[in-house]
GROMACS .gro file of C-alpha atoms in nm:
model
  186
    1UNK     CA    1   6.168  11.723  12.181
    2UNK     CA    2   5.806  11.563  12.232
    3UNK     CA    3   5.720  11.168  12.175
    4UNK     CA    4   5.453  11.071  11.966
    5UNK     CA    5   5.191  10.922  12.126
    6UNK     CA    6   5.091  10.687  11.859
    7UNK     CA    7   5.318  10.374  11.785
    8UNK     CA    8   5.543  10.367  11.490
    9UNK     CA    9   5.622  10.051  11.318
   10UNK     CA   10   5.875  10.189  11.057
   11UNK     CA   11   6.091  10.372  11.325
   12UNK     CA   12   6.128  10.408  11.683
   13UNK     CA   13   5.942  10.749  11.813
   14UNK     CA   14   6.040  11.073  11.804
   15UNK     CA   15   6.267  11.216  12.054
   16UNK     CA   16   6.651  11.224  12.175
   17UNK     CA   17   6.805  10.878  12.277
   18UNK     CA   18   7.086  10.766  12.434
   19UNK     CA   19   7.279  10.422  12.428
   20UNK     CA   20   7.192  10.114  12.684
   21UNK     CA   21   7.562  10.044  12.697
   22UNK     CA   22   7.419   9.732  12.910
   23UNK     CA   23   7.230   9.612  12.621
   24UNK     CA   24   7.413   9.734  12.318
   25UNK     CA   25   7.764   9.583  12.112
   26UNK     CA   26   7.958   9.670  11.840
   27UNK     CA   27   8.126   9.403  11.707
   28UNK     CA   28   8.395   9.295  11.416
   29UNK     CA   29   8.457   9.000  11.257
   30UNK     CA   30   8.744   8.902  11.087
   31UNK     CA   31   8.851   8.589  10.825
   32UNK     CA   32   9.160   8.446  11.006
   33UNK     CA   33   9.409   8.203  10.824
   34UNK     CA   34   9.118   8.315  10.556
   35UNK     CA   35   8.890   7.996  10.667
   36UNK     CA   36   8.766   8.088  10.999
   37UNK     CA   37   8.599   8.415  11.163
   38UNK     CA   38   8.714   8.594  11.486
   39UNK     CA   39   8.496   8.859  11.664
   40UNK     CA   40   8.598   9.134  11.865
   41UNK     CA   41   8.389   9.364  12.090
   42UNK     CA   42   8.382   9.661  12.180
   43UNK     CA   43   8.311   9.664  12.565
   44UNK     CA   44   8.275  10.038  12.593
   45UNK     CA   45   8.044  10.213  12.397
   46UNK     CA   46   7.884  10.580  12.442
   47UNK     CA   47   7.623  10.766  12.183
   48UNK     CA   48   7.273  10.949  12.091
   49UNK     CA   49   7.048  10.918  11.836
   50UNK     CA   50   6.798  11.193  11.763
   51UNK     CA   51   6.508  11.083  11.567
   52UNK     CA   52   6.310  11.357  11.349
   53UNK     CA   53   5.953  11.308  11.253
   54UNK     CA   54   6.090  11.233  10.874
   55UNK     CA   55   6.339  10.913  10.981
   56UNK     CA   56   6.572  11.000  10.708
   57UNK     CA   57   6.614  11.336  10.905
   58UNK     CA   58   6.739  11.142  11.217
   59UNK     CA   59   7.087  11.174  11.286
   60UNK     CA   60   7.312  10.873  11.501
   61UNK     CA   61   7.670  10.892  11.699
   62UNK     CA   62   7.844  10.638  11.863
   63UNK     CA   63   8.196  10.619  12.030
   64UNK     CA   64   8.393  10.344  12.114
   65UNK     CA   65   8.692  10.330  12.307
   66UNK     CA   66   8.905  10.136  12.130
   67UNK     CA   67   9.103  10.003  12.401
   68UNK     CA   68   8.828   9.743  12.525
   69UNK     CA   69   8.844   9.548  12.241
   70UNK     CA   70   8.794   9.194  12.321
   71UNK     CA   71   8.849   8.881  12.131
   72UNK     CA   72   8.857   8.628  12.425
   73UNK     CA   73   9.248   8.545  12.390
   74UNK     CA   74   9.504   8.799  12.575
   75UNK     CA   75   9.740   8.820  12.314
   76UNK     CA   76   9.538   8.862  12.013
   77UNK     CA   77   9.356   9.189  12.251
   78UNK     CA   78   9.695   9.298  12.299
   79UNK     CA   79   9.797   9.279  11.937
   80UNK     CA   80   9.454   9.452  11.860
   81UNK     CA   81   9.511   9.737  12.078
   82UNK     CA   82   9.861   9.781  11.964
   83UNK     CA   83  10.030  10.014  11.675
   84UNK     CA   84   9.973   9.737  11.428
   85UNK     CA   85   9.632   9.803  11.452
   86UNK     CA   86   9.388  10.012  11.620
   87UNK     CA   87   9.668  10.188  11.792
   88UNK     CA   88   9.445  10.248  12.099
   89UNK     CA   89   9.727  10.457  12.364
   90UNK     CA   90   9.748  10.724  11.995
   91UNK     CA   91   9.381  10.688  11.905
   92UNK     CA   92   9.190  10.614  12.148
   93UNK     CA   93   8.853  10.640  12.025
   94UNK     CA   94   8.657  10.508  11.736
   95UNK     CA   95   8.347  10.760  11.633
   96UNK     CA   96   8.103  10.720  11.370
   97UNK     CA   97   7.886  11.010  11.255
   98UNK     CA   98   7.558  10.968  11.078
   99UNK     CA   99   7.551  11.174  10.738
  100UNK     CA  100   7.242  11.058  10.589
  101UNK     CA  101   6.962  10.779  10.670
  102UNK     CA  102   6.793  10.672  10.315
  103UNK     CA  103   6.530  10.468  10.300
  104UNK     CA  104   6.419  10.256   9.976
  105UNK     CA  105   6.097  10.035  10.077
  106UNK     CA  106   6.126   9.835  10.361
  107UNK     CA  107   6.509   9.892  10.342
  108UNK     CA  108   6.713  10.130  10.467
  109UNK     CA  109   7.078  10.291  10.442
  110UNK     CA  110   7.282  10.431  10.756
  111UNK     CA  111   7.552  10.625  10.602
  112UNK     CA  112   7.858  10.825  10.811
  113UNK     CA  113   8.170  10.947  10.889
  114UNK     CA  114   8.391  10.642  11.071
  115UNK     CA  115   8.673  10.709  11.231
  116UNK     CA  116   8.955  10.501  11.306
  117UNK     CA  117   9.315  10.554  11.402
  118UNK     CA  118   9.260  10.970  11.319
  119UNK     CA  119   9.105  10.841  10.957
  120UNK     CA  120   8.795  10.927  10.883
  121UNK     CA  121   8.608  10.768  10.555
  122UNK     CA  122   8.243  10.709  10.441
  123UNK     CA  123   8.089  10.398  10.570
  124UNK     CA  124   7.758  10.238  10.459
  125UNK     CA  125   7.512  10.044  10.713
  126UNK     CA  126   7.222   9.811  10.660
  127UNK     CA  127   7.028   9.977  10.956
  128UNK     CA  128   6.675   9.780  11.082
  129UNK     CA  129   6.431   9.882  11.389
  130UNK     CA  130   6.390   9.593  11.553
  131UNK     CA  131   6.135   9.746  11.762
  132UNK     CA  132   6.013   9.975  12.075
  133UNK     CA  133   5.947   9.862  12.428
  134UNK     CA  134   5.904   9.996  12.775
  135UNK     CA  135   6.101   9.805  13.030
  136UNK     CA  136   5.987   9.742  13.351
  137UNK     CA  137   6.164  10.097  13.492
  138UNK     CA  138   5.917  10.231  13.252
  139UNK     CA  139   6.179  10.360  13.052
  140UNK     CA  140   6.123  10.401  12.671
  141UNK     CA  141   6.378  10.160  12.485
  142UNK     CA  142   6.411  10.080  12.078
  143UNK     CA  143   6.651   9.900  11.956
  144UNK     CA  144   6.820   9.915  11.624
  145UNK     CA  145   7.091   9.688  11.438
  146UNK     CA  146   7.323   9.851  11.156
  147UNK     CA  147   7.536   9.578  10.917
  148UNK     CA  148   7.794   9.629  10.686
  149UNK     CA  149   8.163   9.603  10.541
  150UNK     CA  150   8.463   9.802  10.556
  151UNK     CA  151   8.838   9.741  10.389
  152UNK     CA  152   9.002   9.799  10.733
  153UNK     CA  153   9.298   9.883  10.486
  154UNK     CA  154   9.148  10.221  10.399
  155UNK     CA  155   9.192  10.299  10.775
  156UNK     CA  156   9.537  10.203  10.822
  157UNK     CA  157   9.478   9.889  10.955
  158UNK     CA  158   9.730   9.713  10.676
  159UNK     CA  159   9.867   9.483  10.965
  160UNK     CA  160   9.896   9.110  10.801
  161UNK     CA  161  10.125   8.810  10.721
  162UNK     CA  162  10.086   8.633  10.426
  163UNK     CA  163  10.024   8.250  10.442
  164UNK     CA  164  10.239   7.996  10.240
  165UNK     CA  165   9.939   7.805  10.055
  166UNK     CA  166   9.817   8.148   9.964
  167UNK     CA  167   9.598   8.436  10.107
  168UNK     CA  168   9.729   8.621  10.416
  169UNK     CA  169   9.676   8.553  10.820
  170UNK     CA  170   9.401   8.859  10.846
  171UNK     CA  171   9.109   8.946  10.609
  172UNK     CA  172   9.100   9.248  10.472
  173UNK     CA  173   8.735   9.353  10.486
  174UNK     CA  174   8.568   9.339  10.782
  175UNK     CA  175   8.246   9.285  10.882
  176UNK     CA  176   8.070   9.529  11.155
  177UNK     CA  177   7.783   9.510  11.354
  178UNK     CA  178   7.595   9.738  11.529
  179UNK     CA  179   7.325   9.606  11.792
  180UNK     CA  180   7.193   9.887  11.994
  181UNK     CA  181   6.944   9.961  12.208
  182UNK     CA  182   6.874  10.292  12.317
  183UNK     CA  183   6.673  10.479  12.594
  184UNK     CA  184   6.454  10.797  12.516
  185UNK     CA  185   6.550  11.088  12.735
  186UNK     CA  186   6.245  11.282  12.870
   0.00000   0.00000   0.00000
């Protein structure tokens, strides 16, 4: 594929990309005892993004091994990585596909495939370009953050204990955050 040679605001430039993994997350965040949030990340993270001359023609996939989860407590990682939830020895790799990329304004829509535990369902992203910039390797970087919900339910992730006031131990939606930035391949 060719680059443009003009700068894009809307959308980084044309071309195939491929993840920073030194500069990009994926992260969760969870309700616990349903008043305060944990976040997990993923600390291994692989994936491309080709982007078309129409951006809703681009396409986006990212893997995550889902062993390298990290909360910042042992135990919780553990329990994480174990049957109860992501199951990470049996499945040990979350992958989202990109479906479609719709755009509506100044806002758009990163929908895909998401697989977790060997279940895959539609997922729906907030997705923003945050920008293009050459770093000083004079590699071409842009960096892009995708936002939304799942019910980690509807992945098998049905894992909870429910508390005695009311409400259970683990929320069931989760939030999920993309933040990556991504390196054009010449």
């Amino acid at each position: 594929m060719t680059t443009e040679t003009t700068t894009r605001t809307d959308a980084p430039a044309v071309g195939s990309y491929k993840l920073d993994t030194s500069h990009s997350d994926l992260r969760i965040i969870a309700r616990h005892l349903m008043v305060s949030k944990v976040t997990g990340t993923f600390g291994e993270l692989s994936g491309t993004i080709e982007i078309a001359e129409d951006p809703a023609e681009s396409t986006v996939e990212v893997v995550a091994k889902a062993a390298s989860v990290e909360t910042g407590t042992a135990d919780r990682d553990a329990h994480l990585r174990s049957p109860d939830f992501l199951d990470a020895e049996a499945f040990p790799e979350i992958t989202f596909k990109s479906t479609s990329i719709d755009r509506s304004g100044s806002d758009w829509k990163l929908t895909g495939d998401l697989t977790i535990r060997g279940i895959t369902n539609p997922a729906t992203f907030d997705l923003s370009y945050g920008g293009s910039a050459v770093d000083p390797y004079g590699n071409q970087k842009a960096a892009l953050t995708a936002t939304g919900q799942i019910d980690r339910e509807a992945w098998g992730l049905t894992w909870n204990v429910p508390l005695e006031g009311g409400g259970v131990l683990v929320s069931k939606q989760f939030k999920v955050e993309f933040d990556i930035q991504a390196v054009l391949q010449a």
